[in-house]
CSV table of C-alpha atoms in Angstrom, one decimal:
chain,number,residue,atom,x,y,z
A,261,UNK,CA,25.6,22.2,-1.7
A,262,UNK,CA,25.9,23.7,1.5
A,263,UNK,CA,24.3,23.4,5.1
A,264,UNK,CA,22.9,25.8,7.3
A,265,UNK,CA,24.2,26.2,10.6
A,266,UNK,CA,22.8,23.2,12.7
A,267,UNK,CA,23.3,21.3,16.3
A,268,UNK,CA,23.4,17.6,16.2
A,269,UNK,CA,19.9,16.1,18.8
A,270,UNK,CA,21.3,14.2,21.5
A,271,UNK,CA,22.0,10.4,20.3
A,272,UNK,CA,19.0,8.9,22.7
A,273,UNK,CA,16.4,12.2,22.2
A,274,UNK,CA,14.4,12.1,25.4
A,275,UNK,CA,11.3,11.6,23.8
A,276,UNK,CA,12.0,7.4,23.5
A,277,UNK,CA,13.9,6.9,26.1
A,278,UNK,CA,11.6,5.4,27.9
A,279,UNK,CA,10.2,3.3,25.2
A,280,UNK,CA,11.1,-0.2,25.5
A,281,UNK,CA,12.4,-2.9,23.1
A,282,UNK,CA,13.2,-0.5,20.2
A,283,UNK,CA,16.0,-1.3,17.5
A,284,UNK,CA,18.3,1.2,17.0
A,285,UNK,CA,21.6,2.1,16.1
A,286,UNK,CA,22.6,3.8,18.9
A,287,UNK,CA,22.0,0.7,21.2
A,288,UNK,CA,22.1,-1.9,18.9
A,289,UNK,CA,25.2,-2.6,16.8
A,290,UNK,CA,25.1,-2.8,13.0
A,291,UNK,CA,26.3,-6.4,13.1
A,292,UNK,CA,24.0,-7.2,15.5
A,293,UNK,CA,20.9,-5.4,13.6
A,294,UNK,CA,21.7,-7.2,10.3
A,295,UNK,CA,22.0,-10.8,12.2
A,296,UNK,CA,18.7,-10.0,13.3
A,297,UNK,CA,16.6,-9.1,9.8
A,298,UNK,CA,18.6,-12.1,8.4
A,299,UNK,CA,16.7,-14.0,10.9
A,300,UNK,CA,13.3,-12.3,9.9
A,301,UNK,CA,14.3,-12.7,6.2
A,302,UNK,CA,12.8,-16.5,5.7
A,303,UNK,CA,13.4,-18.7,3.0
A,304,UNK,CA,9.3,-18.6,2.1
A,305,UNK,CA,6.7,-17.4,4.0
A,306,UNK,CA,3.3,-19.1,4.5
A,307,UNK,CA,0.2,-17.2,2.9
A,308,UNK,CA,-0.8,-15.9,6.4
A,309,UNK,CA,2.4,-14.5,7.1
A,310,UNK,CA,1.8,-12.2,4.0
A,311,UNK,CA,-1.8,-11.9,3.9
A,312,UNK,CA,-3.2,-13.2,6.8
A,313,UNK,CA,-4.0,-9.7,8.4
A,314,UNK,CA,-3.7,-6.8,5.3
A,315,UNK,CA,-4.1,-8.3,1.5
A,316,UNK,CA,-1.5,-6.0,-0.8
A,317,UNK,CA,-1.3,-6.6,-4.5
A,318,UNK,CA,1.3,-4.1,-6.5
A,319,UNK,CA,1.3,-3.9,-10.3
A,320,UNK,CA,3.0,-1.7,-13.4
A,321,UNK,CA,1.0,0.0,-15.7
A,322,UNK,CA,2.0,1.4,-18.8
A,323,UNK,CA,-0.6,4.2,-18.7
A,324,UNK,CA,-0.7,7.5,-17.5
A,325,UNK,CA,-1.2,7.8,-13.5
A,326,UNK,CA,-4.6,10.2,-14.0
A,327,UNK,CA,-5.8,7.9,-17.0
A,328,UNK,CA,-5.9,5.1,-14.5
A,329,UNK,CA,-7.1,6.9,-11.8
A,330,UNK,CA,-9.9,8.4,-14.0
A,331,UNK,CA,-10.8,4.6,-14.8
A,332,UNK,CA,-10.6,3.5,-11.3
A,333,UNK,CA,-13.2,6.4,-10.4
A,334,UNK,CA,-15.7,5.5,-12.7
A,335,UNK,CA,-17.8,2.8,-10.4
A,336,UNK,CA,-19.4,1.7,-13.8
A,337,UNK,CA,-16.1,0.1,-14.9
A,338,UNK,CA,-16.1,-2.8,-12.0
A,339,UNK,CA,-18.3,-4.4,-14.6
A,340,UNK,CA,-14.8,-4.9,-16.5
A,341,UNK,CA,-12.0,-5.4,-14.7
A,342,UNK,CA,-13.6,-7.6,-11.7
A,343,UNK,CA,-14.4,-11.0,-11.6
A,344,UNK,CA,-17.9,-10.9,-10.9
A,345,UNK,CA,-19.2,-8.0,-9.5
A,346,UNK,CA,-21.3,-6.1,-12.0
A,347,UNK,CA,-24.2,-3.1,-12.7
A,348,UNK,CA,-24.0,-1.3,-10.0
A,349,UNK,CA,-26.7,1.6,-10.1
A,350,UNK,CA,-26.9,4.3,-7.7
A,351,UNK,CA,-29.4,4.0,-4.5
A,352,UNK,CA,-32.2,6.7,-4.5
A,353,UNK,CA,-32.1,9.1,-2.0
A,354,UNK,CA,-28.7,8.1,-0.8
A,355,UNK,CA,-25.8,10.4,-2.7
A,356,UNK,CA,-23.2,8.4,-3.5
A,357,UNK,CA,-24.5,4.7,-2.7
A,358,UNK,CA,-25.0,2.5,-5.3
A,359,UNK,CA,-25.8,-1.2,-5.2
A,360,UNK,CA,-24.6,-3.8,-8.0
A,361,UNK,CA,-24.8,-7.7,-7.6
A,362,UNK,CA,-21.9,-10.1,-6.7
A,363,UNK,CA,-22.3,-13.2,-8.9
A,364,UNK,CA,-19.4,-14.9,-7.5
A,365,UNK,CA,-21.6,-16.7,-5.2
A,366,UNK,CA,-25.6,-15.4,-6.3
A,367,UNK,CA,-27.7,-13.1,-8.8
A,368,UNK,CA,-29.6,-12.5,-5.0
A,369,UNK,CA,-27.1,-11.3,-3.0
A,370,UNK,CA,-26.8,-7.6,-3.5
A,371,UNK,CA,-23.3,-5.7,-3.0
A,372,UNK,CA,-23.6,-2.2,-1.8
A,373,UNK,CA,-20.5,0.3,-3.0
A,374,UNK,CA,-19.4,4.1,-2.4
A,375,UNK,CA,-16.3,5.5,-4.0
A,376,UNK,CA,-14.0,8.1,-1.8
A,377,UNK,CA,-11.3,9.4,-4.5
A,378,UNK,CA,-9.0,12.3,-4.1
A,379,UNK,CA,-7.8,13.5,-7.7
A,380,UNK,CA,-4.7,15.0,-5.6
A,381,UNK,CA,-3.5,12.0,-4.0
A,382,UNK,CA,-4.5,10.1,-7.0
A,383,UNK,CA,-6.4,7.6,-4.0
A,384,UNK,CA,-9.6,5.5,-4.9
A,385,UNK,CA,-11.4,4.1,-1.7
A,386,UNK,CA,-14.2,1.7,-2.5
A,387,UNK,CA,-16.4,0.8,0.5
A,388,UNK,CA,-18.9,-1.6,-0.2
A,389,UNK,CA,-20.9,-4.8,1.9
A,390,UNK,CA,-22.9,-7.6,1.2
A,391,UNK,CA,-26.5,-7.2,2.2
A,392,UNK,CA,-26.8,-4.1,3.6
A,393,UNK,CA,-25.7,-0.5,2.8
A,394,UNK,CA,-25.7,1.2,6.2
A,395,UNK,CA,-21.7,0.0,7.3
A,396,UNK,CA,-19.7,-0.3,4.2
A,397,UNK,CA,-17.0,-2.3,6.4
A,398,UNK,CA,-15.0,-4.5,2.8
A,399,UNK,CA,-12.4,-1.7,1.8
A,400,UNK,CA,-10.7,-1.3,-1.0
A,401,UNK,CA,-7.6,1.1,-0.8
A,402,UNK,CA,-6.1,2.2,-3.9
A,403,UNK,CA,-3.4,4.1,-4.5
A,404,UNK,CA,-2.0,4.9,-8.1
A,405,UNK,CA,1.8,6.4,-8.3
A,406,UNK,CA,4.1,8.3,-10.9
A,407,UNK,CA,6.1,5.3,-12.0
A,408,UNK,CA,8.5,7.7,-13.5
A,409,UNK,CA,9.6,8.4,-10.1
A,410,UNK,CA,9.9,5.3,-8.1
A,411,UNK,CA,10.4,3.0,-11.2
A,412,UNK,CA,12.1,5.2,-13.1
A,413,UNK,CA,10.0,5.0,-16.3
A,414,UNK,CA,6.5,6.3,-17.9
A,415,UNK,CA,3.3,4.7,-16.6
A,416,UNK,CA,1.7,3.9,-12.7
A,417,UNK,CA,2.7,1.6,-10.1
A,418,UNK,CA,-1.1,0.7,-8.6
A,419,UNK,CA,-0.9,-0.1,-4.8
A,420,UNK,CA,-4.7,-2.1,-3.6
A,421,UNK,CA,-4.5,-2.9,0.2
A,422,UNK,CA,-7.5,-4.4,1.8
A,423,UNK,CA,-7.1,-4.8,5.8
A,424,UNK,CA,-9.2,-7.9,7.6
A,425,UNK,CA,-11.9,-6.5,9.3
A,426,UNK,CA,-13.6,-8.9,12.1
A,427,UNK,CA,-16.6,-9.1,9.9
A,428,UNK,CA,-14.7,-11.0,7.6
A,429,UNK,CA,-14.8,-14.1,10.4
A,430,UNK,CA,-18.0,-13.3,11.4
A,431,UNK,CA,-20.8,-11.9,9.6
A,432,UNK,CA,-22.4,-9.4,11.3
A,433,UNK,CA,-26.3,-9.8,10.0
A,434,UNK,CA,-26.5,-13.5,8.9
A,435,UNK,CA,-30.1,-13.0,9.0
A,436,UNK,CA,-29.5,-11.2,5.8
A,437,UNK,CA,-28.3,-13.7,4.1
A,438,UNK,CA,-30.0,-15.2,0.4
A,439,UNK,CA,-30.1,-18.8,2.3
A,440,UNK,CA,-28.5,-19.8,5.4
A,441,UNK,CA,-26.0,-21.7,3.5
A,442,UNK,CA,-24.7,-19.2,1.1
A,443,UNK,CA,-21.1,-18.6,1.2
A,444,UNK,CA,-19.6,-15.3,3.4
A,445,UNK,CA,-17.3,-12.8,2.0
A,446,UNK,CA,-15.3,-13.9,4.7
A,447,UNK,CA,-14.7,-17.6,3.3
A,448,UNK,CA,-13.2,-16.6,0.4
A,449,UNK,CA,-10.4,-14.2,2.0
A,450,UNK,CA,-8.0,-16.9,1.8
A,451,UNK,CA,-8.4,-16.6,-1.7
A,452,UNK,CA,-8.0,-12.6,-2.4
A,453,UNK,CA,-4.5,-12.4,-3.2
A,454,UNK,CA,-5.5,-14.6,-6.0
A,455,UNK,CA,-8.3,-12.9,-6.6
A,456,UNK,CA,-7.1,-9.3,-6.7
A,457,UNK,CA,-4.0,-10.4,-8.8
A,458,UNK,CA,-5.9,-11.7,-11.4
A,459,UNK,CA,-8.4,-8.9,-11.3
A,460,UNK,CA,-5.2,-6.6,-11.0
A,461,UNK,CA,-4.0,-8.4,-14.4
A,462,UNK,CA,-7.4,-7.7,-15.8
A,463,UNK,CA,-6.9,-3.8,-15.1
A,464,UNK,CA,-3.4,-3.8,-16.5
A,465,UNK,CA,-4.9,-5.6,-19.7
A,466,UNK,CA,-7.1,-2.9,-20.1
A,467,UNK,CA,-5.6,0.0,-19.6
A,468,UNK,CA,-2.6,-0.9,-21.4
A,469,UNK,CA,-4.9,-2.1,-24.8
A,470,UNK,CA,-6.3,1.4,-24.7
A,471,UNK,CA,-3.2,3.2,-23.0
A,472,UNK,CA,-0.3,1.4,-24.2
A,473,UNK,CA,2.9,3.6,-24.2
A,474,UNK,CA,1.9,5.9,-21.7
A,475,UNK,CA,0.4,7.6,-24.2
A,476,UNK,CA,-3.4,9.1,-23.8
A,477,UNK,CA,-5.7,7.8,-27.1
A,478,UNK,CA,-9.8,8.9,-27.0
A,479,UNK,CA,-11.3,7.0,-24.3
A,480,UNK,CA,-14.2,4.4,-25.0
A,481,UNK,CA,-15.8,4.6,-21.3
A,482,UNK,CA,-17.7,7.8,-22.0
B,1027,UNK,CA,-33.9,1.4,-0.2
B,1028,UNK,CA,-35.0,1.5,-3.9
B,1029,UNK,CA,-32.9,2.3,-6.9
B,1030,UNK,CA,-33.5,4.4,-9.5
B,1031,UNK,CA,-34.7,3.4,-12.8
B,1032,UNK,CA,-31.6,1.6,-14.5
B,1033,UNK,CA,-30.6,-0.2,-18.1
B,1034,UNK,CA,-28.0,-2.9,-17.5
B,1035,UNK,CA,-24.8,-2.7,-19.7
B,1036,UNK,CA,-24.2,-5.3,-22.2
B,1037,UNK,CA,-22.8,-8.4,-20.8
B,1038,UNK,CA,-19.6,-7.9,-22.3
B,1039,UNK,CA,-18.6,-4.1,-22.9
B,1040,UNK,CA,-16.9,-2.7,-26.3
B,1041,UNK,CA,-14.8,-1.3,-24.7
B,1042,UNK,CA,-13.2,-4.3,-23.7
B,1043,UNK,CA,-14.1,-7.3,-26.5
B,1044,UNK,CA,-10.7,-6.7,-27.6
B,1045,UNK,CA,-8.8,-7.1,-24.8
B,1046,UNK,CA,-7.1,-10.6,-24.5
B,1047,UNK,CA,-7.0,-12.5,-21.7
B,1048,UNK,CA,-9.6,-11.0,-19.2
B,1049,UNK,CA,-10.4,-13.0,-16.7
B,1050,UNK,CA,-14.1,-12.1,-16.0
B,1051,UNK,CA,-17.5,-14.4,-15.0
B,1052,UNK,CA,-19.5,-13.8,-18.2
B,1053,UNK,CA,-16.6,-16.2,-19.9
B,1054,UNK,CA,-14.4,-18.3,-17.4
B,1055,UNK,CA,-17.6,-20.2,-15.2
B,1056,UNK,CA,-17.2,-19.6,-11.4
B,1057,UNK,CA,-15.5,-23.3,-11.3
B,1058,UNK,CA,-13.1,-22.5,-13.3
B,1059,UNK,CA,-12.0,-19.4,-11.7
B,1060,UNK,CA,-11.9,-20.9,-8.3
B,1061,UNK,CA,-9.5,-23.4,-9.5
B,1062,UNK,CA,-7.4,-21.1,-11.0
B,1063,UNK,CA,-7.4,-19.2,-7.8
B,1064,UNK,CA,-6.7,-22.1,-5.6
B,1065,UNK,CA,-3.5,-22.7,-8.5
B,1066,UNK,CA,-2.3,-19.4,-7.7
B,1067,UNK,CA,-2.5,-19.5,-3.7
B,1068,UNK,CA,0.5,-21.4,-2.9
B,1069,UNK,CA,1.2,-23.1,0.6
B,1070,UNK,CA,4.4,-20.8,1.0
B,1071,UNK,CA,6.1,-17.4,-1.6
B,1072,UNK,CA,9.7,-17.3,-1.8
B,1073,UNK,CA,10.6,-14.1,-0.4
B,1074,UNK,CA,11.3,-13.0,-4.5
B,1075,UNK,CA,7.6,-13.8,-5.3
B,1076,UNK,CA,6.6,-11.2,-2.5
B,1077,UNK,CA,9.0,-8.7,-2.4
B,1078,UNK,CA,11.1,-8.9,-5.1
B,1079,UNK,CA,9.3,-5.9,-7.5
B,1080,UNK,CA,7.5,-3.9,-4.5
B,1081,UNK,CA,7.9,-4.1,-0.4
B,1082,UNK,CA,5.4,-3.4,1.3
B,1083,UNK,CA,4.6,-3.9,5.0
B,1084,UNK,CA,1.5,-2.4,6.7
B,1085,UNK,CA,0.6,-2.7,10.9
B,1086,UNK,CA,-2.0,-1.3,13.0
B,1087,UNK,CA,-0.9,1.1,15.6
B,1088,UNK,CA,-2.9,2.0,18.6
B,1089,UNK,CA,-2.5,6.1,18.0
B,1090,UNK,CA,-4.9,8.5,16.3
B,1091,UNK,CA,-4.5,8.9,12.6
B,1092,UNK,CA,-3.5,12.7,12.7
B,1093,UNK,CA,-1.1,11.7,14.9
B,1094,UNK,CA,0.7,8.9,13.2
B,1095,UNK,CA,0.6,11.5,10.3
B,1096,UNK,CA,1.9,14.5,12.4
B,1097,UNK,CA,4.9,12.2,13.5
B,1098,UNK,CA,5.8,10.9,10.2
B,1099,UNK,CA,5.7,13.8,8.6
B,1100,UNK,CA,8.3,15.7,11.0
B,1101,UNK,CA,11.5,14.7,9.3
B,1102,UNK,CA,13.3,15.1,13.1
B,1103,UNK,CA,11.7,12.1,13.9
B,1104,UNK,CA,13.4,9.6,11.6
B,1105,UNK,CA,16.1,9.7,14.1
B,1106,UNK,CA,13.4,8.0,16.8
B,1107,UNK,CA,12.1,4.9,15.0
B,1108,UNK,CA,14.5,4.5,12.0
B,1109,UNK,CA,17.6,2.3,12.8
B,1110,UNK,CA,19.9,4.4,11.1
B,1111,UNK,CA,19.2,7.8,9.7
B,1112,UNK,CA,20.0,10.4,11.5
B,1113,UNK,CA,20.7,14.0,12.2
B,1114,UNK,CA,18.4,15.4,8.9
B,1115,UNK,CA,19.1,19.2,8.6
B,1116,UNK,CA,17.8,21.2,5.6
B,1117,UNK,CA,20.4,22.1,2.6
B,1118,UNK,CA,20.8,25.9,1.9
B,1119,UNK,CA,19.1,27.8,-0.9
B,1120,UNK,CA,17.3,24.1,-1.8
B,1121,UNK,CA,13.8,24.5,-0.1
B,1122,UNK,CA,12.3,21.0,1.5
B,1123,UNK,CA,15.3,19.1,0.6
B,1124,UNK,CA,17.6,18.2,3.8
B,1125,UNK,CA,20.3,15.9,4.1
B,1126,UNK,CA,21.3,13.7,7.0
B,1127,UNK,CA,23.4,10.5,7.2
B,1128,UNK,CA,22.9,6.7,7.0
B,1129,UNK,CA,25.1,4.6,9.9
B,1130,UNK,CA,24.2,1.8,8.2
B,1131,UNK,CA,27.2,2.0,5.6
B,1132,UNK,CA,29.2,4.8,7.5
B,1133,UNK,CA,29.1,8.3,9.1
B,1134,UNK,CA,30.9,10.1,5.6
B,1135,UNK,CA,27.9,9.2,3.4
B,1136,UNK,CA,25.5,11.7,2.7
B,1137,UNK,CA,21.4,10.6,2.5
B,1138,UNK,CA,19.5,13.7,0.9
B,1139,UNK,CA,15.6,13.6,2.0
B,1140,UNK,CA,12.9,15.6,0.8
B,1141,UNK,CA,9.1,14.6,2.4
B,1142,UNK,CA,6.1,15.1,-0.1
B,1143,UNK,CA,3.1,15.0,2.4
B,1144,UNK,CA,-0.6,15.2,1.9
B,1145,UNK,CA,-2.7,16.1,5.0
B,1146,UNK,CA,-6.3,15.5,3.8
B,1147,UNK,CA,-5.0,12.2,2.2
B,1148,UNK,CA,-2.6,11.3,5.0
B,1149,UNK,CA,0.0,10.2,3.2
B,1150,UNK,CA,3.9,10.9,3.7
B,1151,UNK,CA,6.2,10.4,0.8
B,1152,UNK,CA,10.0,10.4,1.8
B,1153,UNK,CA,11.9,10.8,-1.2
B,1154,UNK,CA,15.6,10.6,-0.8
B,1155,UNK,CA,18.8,9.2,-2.5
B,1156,UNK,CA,22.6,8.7,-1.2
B,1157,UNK,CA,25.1,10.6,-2.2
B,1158,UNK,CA,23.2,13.5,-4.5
B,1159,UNK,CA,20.5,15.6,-4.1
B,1160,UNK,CA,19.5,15.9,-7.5
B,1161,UNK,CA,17.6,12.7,-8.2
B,1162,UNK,CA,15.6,11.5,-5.0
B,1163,UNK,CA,15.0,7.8,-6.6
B,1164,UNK,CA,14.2,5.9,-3.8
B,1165,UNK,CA,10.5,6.8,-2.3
B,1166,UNK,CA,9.2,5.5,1.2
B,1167,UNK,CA,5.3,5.5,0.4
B,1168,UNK,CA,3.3,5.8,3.7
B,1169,UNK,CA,-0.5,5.8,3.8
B,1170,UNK,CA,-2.4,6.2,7.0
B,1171,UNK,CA,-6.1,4.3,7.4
B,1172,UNK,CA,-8.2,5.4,10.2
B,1173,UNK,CA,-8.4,2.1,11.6
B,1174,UNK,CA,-12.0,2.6,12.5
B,1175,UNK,CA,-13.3,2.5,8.9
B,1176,UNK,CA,-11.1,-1.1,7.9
B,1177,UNK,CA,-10.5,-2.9,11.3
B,1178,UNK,CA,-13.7,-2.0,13.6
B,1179,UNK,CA,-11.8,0.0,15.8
B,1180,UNK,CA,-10.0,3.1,17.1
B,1181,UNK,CA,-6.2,3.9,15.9
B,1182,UNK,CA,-4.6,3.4,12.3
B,1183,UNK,CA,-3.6,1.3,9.9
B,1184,UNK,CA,0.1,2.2,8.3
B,1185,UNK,CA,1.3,1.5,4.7
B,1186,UNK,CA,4.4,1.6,3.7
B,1187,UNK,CA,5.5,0.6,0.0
B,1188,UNK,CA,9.1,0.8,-1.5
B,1189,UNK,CA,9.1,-0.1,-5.1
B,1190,UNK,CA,12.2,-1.6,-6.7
B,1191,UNK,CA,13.8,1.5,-8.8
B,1192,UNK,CA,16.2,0.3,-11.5
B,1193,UNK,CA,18.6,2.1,-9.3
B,1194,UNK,CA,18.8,-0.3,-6.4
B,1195,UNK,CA,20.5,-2.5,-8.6
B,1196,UNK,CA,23.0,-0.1,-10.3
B,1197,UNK,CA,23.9,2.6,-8.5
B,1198,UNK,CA,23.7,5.6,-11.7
B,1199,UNK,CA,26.9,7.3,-9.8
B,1200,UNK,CA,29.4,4.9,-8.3
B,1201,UNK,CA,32.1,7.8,-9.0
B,1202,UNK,CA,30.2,9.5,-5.8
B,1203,UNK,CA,30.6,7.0,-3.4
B,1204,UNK,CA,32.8,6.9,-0.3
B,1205,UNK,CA,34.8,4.5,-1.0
B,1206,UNK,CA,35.6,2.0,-4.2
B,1207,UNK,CA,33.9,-1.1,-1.3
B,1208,UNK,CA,31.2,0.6,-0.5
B,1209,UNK,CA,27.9,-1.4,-0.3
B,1210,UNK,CA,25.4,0.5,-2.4
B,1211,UNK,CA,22.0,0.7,-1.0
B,1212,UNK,CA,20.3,-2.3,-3.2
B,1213,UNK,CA,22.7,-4.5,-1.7
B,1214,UNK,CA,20.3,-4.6,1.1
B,1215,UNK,CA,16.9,-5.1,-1.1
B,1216,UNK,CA,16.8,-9.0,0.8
B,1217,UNK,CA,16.8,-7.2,3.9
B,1218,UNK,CA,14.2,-4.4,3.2
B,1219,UNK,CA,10.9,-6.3,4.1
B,1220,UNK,CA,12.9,-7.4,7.7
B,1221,UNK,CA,14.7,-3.5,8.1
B,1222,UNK,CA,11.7,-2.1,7.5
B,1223,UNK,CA,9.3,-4.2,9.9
B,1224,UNK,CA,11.6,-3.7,12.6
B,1225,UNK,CA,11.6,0.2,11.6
B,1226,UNK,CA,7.7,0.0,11.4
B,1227,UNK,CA,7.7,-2.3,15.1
B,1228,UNK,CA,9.7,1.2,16.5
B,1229,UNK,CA,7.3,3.6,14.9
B,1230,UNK,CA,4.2,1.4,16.4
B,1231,UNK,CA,5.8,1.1,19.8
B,1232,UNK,CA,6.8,4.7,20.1
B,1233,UNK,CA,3.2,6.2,19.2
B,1234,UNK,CA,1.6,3.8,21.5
B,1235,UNK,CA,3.7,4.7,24.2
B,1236,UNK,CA,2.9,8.2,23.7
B,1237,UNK,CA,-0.6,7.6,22.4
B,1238,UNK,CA,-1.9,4.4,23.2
B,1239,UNK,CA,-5.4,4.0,23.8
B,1240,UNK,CA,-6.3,6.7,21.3
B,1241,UNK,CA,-6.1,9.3,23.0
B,1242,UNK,CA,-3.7,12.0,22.2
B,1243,UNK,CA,-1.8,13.6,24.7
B,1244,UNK,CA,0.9,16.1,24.8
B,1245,UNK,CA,3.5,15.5,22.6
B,1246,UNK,CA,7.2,15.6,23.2
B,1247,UNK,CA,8.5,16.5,19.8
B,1248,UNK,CA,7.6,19.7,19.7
């Protein structure tokens, strides 16, 4: 392969020089640069180092990337894969809303949910709240990949992020709560890695039982 | 709001009866799950339980989404915030593919980059490989979160994921290599979660520099 005709940028473009504290190669050495991510490379790192601030669970799927984002899209299919939250029926007069029941804590307590996919960026978004349907503030970011090419076989790597919104510390309409002493979302985020791992385990189960070998068979969702 | 008229699914769907192992609140009780939780949410991870398979970092940065997305997705940039790709410039008669080098190892070895980007999504896929162009294995997976929607307030939230291609630990051409002693790039897998916060630190410190406050203003890329 060959290169078109092409003029180097400057080593420092002019853009960042005036940027401070960045780590570069240009100003610092390569020796220097691996001391320091040796430093940052810890032995263990305590949960909130990991997921204090953003909660990521990765996973392996041995299914087709659009069979699991077609089952991902289907709001009627948290009643399977989740841990507790279940029938989720859509809200009159409000196009996309629905509201299900979260019986990790109460039958009461309703759980308010709106999907944002994109088919082409293979992305589920599912917004959802305790209480209230107006802010959907608890996201859930999902993004499904072509394992074949970042893992190098058939199947779909599923990335879930959730980020920790302030809510999460504080609720923002406690008057809205079942009882004044029922749990908050919030309580439990020490606990979602757990949580989504397991309920990430539950997903792989079940797409792989039906999926298995990356190969499509008739779908029993319908 | 009301809801529409609505028949609850059976507790426990088909579609899923056969699936072993599920775990899921109509058969493991709310006590039980919380202690299995608690079992799996250790004091500290060894670095291999967090980012031995995937690596993912995520940060919020102070910078409009668009932007964040307009600056990763110009390939110039990587010589601003990474610490050691440089000089990209696109290969003849190979549309979207470019190749630039990587100081890290030495100035003779070639890194062949090709970005897969998705405006309405906002994500940026670099997908790039030393020494060939033919098989761009390893894939830097960025997704941008308008930072109003998942942290109650203005700027972005960035994801990036790097998942552990079978490649990182055997390099599929060794006869292409600069030198018999050459590190190969999954030498440096330990390092990745460390190289690629301080890489992620540059990018956050550079956009807010330029764009803090979120507010745009006039870009010097261009």
């Amino acid at each position: 392969m060959t290169t078109e005709p092409y003029t180097p940028p400057p080593a420092i473009p002019p853009y960042i020089a005036d940027v401070p504290g960045l780590l570069r190669w240009e100003t610092t050495s390569r020796e220097d640069a691996v001391v320091h991510a040796q430093q940052l490379t810890k032995e263990s790192f305590t949960y909130d180092e990991v997921y204090g601030r953003f909660c990521t669970v990765e996973e392996y799927i041995d299914a087709p990337p659009r069979a699991v984002f077609d089952y991902l899209s289907d709001i009627r299919n948290l009643n399977e894969y989740t841990y507790s939250t279940r029938d989720f029926r859509p809200v009159e007069g409000r196009p996309g809303l629905h509201v299900g029941r979260d019986t990790l804590v109460d039958d009461r307590t309703p759980i308010y949910m709106q999907f944002h996919t994109d088919p082409a960026a293979l992305t589920v978004d599912m917004h959802c709240a305790w209480d209230q349907g107006d802010e959907l503030w608890m996201i859930y970011l999902y993004r499904i990949i072509d394992a074949q090419l970042v893992l190098g076989r058939p199947g779909s790597v599923v990335l879930w992020t959730n980020c920790r919104h302030p809510y999460y510390d504080k609720n923002p309409h406690p008057e809205l709560a079942t009882s004044p002493d029922r749990p908050w979302v919030g309580d439990f985020w020490n606990l979602f890695y757990a949580g989504h791992w397991v309920e990430l385990q539950n997903l792989k189960k079940i797409l792989e039982f039906h999926h298995g070998g990356g190969t499509p068979r008739e779908s029993g969702t319908a």
